[in-house]
mmCIF file of C-alpha atoms and ligand atoms in Angstrom:
data_model
loop_
_atom_site.group_PDB
_atom_site.id
_atom_site.type_symbol
_atom_site.label_atom_id
_atom_site.label_comp_id
_atom_site.label_asym_id
_atom_site.label_seq_id
_atom_site.Cartn_x
_atom_site.Cartn_y
_atom_site.Cartn_z
ATOM 1 C CA MET A 23 0.000 0.000 0.000
ATOM 2 C CA LYS A 24 1.008 3.626 -0.561
ATOM 3 C CA LEU A 25 0.517 6.524 1.823
ATOM 4 C CA LEU A 26 0.236 9.949 0.260
ATOM 5 C CA ALA A 27 1.464 12.389 2.859
ATOM 6 C CA SER A 28 3.261 15.663 3.313
ATOM 7 C CA LEU A 29 6.069 15.577 5.856
ATOM 8 C CA THR A 30 4.517 18.393 7.897
ATOM 9 C CA SER A 31 0.925 17.101 7.974
ATOM 10 C CA PRO A 32 0.088 16.033 11.527
ATOM 11 C CA TYR A 33 -2.866 13.944 10.330
ATOM 12 C CA ALA A 34 -0.496 12.058 8.024
ATOM 13 C CA ARG A 35 2.026 11.769 10.849
ATOM 14 C CA LYS A 36 -0.611 10.036 12.960
ATOM 15 C CA ILE A 37 -0.978 7.387 10.252
ATOM 16 C CA ARG A 38 2.774 7.022 9.743
ATOM 17 C CA ILE A 39 3.136 6.416 13.477
ATOM 18 C CA LEU A 40 0.336 3.819 13.462
ATOM 19 C CA LEU A 41 1.982 2.037 10.528
ATOM 20 C CA ALA A 42 5.337 2.058 12.344
ATOM 21 C CA GLU A 43 3.875 0.820 15.630
ATOM 22 C CA LYS A 44 2.230 -2.038 13.744
ATOM 23 C CA SER A 45 5.368 -2.680 11.626
ATOM 24 C CA LEU A 46 3.206 -2.556 8.498
ATOM 25 C CA PRO A 47 5.201 -2.124 5.277
ATOM 26 C CA PHE A 48 4.116 0.770 3.047
ATOM 27 C CA GLU A 49 5.485 3.144 0.449
ATOM 28 C CA LEU A 50 5.562 6.771 1.552
ATOM 29 C CA VAL A 51 4.651 9.069 -1.344
ATOM 30 C CA VAL A 52 5.524 12.603 -0.303
ATOM 31 C CA ASP A 53 3.011 14.954 -1.888
ATOM 32 C CA SER A 54 1.961 18.353 -0.601
ATOM 33 C CA PRO A 55 -1.643 19.188 -1.565
ATOM 34 C CA TRP A 56 -0.693 22.879 -1.492
ATOM 35 C CA GLU A 57 1.710 22.485 -4.436
ATOM 36 C CA ALA A 58 0.456 23.113 -7.992
ATOM 37 C CA ASN A 59 1.668 19.704 -9.219
ATOM 38 C CA THR A 60 0.010 17.694 -6.444
ATOM 39 C CA ARG A 61 -1.575 14.376 -7.407
ATOM 40 C CA VAL A 62 -3.569 14.092 -4.186
ATOM 41 C CA PRO A 63 -6.914 15.160 -5.768
ATOM 42 C CA GLU A 64 -6.583 12.205 -8.175
ATOM 43 C CA VAL A 65 -7.010 9.805 -5.263
ATOM 44 C CA ASN A 66 -8.859 11.926 -2.699
ATOM 45 C CA PRO A 67 -11.512 14.302 -4.037
ATOM 46 C CA LEU A 68 -11.084 16.352 -0.859
ATOM 47 C CA GLY A 69 -7.510 17.066 -1.963
ATOM 48 C CA LYS A 70 -6.164 16.290 1.492
ATOM 49 C CA VAL A 71 -3.515 14.058 3.006
ATOM 50 C CA PRO A 72 -3.241 11.458 4.352
ATOM 51 C CA ALA A 73 -4.671 9.184 1.667
ATOM 52 C CA LEU A 74 -3.959 5.474 1.761
ATOM 53 C CA VAL A 75 -3.962 3.692 -1.600
ATOM 54 C CA LEU A 76 -4.285 -0.075 -1.315
ATOM 55 C CA ASP A 77 -2.639 -2.458 -3.778
ATOM 56 C CA SER A 78 -6.169 -3.129 -5.110
ATOM 57 C CA GLY A 79 -6.501 0.566 -5.954
ATOM 58 C CA GLU A 80 -9.074 1.227 -3.234
ATOM 59 C CA VAL A 81 -8.378 4.457 -1.373
ATOM 60 C CA PHE A 82 -9.091 5.416 2.224
ATOM 61 C CA PHE A 83 -8.798 8.955 3.457
ATOM 62 C CA ASP A 84 -9.441 11.042 6.520
ATOM 63 C CA SER A 85 -7.071 9.876 9.179
ATOM 64 C CA PRO A 86 -9.709 8.374 11.543
ATOM 65 C CA VAL A 87 -10.972 6.232 8.668
ATOM 66 C CA VAL A 88 -7.448 5.159 7.732
ATOM 67 C CA ALA A 89 -6.740 4.345 11.392
ATOM 68 C CA GLY A 90 -9.863 2.179 11.497
ATOM 69 C CA TYR A 91 -8.826 0.419 8.300
ATOM 70 C CA LEU A 92 -5.338 -0.386 9.613
ATOM 71 C CA GLU A 93 -6.929 -2.027 12.640
ATOM 72 C CA THR A 94 -8.851 -4.429 10.388
ATOM 73 C CA LEU A 95 -5.549 -5.858 9.112
ATOM 74 C CA ASN A 96 -4.959 -7.537 12.489
ATOM 75 C CA THR A 97 -1.221 -7.068 12.145
ATOM 76 C CA GLY A 98 0.996 -6.008 15.038
ATOM 77 C CA PRO A 99 -0.333 -4.699 18.318
ATOM 78 C CA ALA A 100 -3.980 -3.635 18.522
ATOM 79 C CA LEU A 101 -4.148 0.148 18.834
ATOM 80 C CA LEU A 102 -7.918 0.286 19.298
ATOM 81 C CA PRO A 103 -10.123 -1.747 21.639
ATOM 82 C CA ALA A 104 -11.994 -4.446 19.704
ATOM 83 C CA GLY A 105 -15.366 -2.785 20.228
ATOM 84 C CA GLY A 106 -17.869 -1.524 22.737
ATOM 85 C CA ILE A 107 -17.820 1.715 24.679
ATOM 86 C CA GLU A 108 -14.033 1.390 25.181
ATOM 87 C CA ARG A 109 -13.507 1.819 21.452
ATOM 88 C CA VAL A 110 -15.868 4.801 21.356
ATOM 89 C CA ARG A 111 -13.935 6.432 24.203
ATOM 90 C CA VAL A 112 -10.594 6.046 22.446
ATOM 91 C CA ARG A 113 -12.108 7.553 19.310
ATOM 92 C CA GLN A 114 -13.576 10.407 21.362
ATOM 93 C CA THR A 115 -10.106 11.293 22.623
ATOM 94 C CA GLU A 116 -8.792 10.982 19.071
ATOM 95 C CA ALA A 117 -11.468 13.498 18.027
ATOM 96 C CA LEU A 118 -10.316 15.900 20.749
ATOM 97 C CA ALA A 119 -6.720 15.639 19.548
ATOM 98 C CA ASP A 120 -7.745 16.003 15.902
ATOM 99 C CA GLY A 121 -9.868 18.994 16.930
ATOM 100 C CA ILE A 122 -6.757 20.621 18.380
ATOM 101 C CA LEU A 123 -5.110 20.090 15.008
ATOM 102 C CA ASP A 124 -8.077 21.569 13.123
ATOM 103 C CA ALA A 125 -8.014 24.659 15.346
ATOM 104 C CA ALA A 126 -4.226 24.958 15.175
ATOM 105 C CA VAL A 127 -4.239 24.770 11.369
ATOM 106 C CA VAL A 128 -6.849 27.561 11.168
ATOM 107 C CA ALA A 129 -4.913 29.734 13.639
ATOM 108 C CA PHE A 130 -1.601 29.083 11.878
ATOM 109 C CA LEU A 131 -2.962 29.844 8.395
ATOM 110 C CA GLU A 132 -4.644 33.000 9.701
ATOM 111 C CA SER A 133 -1.350 34.136 11.239
ATOM 112 C CA LYS A 134 0.358 33.695 7.860
ATOM 113 C CA ARG A 135 -1.993 36.147 6.103
ATOM 114 C CA PRO A 136 -0.766 39.714 5.566
ATOM 115 C CA PRO A 137 -1.017 41.480 8.942
ATOM 116 C CA GLU A 138 -3.752 43.870 7.770
ATOM 117 C CA GLN A 139 -5.935 40.913 6.690
ATOM 118 C CA GLN A 140 -5.508 38.863 9.849
ATOM 119 C CA SER A 141 -8.387 38.490 12.289
ATOM 120 C CA ALA A 142 -7.274 38.490 15.915
ATOM 121 C CA VAL A 143 -10.776 37.310 16.842
ATOM 122 C CA THR A 144 -10.447 34.237 14.613
ATOM 123 C CA ILE A 145 -7.046 33.371 16.040
ATOM 124 C CA GLU A 146 -8.161 33.847 19.655
ATOM 125 C CA ARG A 147 -11.286 31.747 19.062
ATOM 126 C CA GLN A 148 -9.114 28.860 17.862
ATOM 127 C CA LEU A 149 -6.638 29.276 20.725
ATOM 128 C CA ASP A 150 -9.561 29.074 23.178
ATOM 129 C CA LYS A 151 -10.626 25.761 21.663
ATOM 130 C CA ILE A 152 -7.073 24.471 21.941
ATOM 131 C CA ARG A 153 -6.778 25.512 25.604
ATOM 132 C CA ARG A 154 -10.091 23.866 26.515
ATOM 133 C CA CYS A 155 -9.132 20.623 24.738
ATOM 134 C CA LEU A 156 -5.711 20.585 26.421
ATOM 135 C CA ASP A 157 -7.328 21.011 29.844
ATOM 136 C CA GLU A 158 -9.699 18.133 29.114
ATOM 137 C CA LEU A 159 -6.831 15.945 27.921
ATOM 138 C CA GLU A 160 -4.825 16.801 31.038
ATOM 139 C CA LYS A 161 -7.724 15.443 33.116
ATOM 140 C CA ARG A 162 -7.888 12.291 31.012
ATOM 141 C CA ALA A 163 -4.121 11.724 31.266
ATOM 142 C CA SER A 164 -3.876 12.409 34.992
ATOM 143 C CA GLY A 165 -2.698 9.475 37.123
ATOM 144 C CA ARG A 166 -2.290 7.147 34.152
ATOM 145 C CA GLU A 167 0.627 5.823 32.149
ATOM 146 C CA TRP A 168 -1.476 5.665 28.976
ATOM 147 C CA LEU A 169 -4.746 7.491 28.340
ATOM 148 C CA SER A 170 -7.042 4.506 28.436
ATOM 149 C CA GLY A 171 -5.234 1.233 27.833
ATOM 150 C CA LYS A 172 -2.497 -0.759 29.511
ATOM 151 C CA THR A 173 -0.311 -0.079 26.506
ATOM 152 C CA ILE A 174 -0.101 2.663 23.875
ATOM 153 C CA GLN A 175 -3.241 3.107 21.756
ATOM 154 C CA LEU A 176 -4.642 5.408 19.082
ATOM 155 C CA ASP A 177 -5.745 7.981 21.677
ATOM 156 C CA ASP A 178 -2.186 8.358 23.020
ATOM 157 C CA ILE A 179 -0.749 8.609 19.520
ATOM 158 C CA SER A 180 -3.306 11.211 18.422
ATOM 159 C CA VAL A 181 -2.617 13.347 21.490
ATOM 160 C CA GLY A 182 1.156 13.070 21.023
ATOM 161 C CA VAL A 183 0.807 14.187 17.414
ATOM 162 C CA ALA A 184 -1.326 17.171 18.453
ATOM 163 C CA LEU A 185 1.208 18.242 21.094
ATOM 164 C CA GLY A 186 4.040 17.886 18.588
ATOM 165 C CA TYR A 187 2.148 20.019 16.097
ATOM 166 C CA LEU A 188 1.626 22.773 18.685
ATOM 167 C CA ASP A 189 5.383 22.727 19.304
ATOM 168 C CA LEU A 190 5.954 23.129 15.559
ATOM 169 C CA ARG A 191 3.328 25.709 14.611
ATOM 170 C CA LEU A 192 2.025 27.420 17.736
ATOM 171 C CA PRO A 193 4.772 27.238 20.384
ATOM 172 C CA GLN A 194 3.199 30.285 22.040
ATOM 173 C CA THR A 195 0.368 28.057 23.294
ATOM 174 C CA ASP A 196 2.826 26.827 25.953
ATOM 175 C CA TRP A 197 0.759 23.665 26.455
ATOM 176 C CA GLN A 198 3.231 22.314 29.018
ATOM 177 C CA THR A 199 2.613 24.877 31.756
ATOM 178 C CA GLY A 200 0.174 23.558 34.372
ATOM 179 C CA ARG A 201 -0.312 20.265 32.531
ATOM 180 C CA PRO A 202 2.156 17.799 34.100
ATOM 181 C CA ALA A 203 0.267 14.684 32.988
ATOM 182 C CA LEU A 204 0.459 15.736 29.336
ATOM 183 C CA VAL A 205 4.154 16.561 29.736
ATOM 184 C CA ALA A 206 4.821 13.083 31.174
ATOM 185 C CA LEU A 207 2.762 11.417 28.449
ATOM 186 C CA SER A 208 4.532 13.391 25.728
ATOM 187 C CA LYS A 209 7.944 12.331 27.052
ATOM 188 C CA ARG A 210 6.938 8.666 26.836
ATOM 189 C CA LEU A 211 5.574 9.173 23.327
ATOM 190 C CA PHE A 212 8.312 11.381 21.861
ATOM 191 C CA ALA A 213 10.975 8.846 22.941
ATOM 192 C CA ARG A 214 9.442 6.116 20.769
ATOM 193 C CA PRO A 215 11.098 5.446 17.392
ATOM 194 C CA SER A 216 7.712 5.893 15.658
ATOM 195 C CA PHE A 217 7.571 9.496 16.898
ATOM 196 C CA ALA A 218 11.304 10.239 16.617
ATOM 197 C CA ASP A 219 11.382 9.010 12.999
ATOM 198 C CA THR A 220 8.440 11.210 11.944
ATOM 199 C CA VAL A 221 9.394 14.561 13.466
ATOM 200 C CA PRO A 222 8.271 17.157 10.911
ATOM 201 C CA PRO A 223 10.950 19.255 9.238
ATOM 202 C CA ALA A 224 11.058 22.851 10.444
ATOM 203 C CA GLY A 225 9.625 25.471 8.137
HETATM 204 N N1 LIG B 18 -9.741 15.414 8.777
HETATM 205 C C1 LIG B 18 -8.632 15.160 7.893
HETATM 206 C C2 LIG B 18 -7.786 16.411 7.788
HETATM 207 C C3 LIG B 18 -6.679 16.261 6.736
HETATM 208 C C4 LIG B 18 -6.079 17.616 6.366
HETATM 209 O O1 LIG B 18 -6.669 18.691 6.569
HETATM 210 N N2 LIG B 18 -4.861 17.582 5.803
HETATM 211 C C5 LIG B 18 -4.217 18.797 5.383
HETATM 212 C C6 LIG B 18 -2.720 18.696 5.589
HETATM 213 S S1 LIG B 18 -2.292 18.943 7.272
HETATM 214 C C7 LIG B 18 -4.421 18.981 3.904
HETATM 215 O O2 LIG B 18 -4.218 18.042 3.160
HETATM 216 N N3 LIG B 18 -4.824 20.193 3.483
HETATM 217 C C8 LIG B 18 -4.975 20.516 2.110
HETATM 218 C C9 LIG B 18 -6.215 21.319 1.844
HETATM 219 O O3 LIG B 18 -6.980 21.582 2.797
HETATM 220 O O4 LIG B 18 -6.425 21.674 0.689
HETATM 221 C C10 LIG B 18 -7.839 13.963 8.404
HETATM 222 O O5 LIG B 18 -7.915 13.662 9.598
HETATM 223 O O6 LIG B 18 -7.183 13.287 7.586
#
């Protein structure tokens, strides 16, 4: 299978980390959907990465969908509970982490507009969302080694990716201060080869 991804996309990083944790072989096709010569729209009408192209030609996109697909392969460690409310809870935390990414992308893109076109209200609204999500995640991480399982799962990976993206794009959010459980979780995550090998390039 082939993964279309840009090296800075946090959603794509989540999938690259899942693939690494499961030791699933894949071909990484680096393609930025922002470039004029991108081929991403040929496989994903949304024009977004990540997009996973199977050997059969079938394509899965939107990182939660791709994550769910990888779990069906039953290869390597399970990163989602098999079913029930436990699975829903992991996916809820994934949605919180992905929501941080959505808000961070909006805030970052807004901050890149010419100063006279930027909306401080838009940026602050997104930063508020990020702060609220971080506080909720701090509660969920408190007193635990991993967010919900006995070992690393999709919720941990999604949160680690979101924290890494804040470090890259919005370091002023200072997510570490007052959130010791997230700091401890991030240290466990960032030390793993799957995270270390997918650190986004600066810029
Ligand atoms: N909900 C999607 C979000 C994917 C996404 O927004 N990817 C960005 C890269 S970080 C993208 O491809 N943007 C291109 C565009 O919006 O045109 C997911 O989880 O996969």
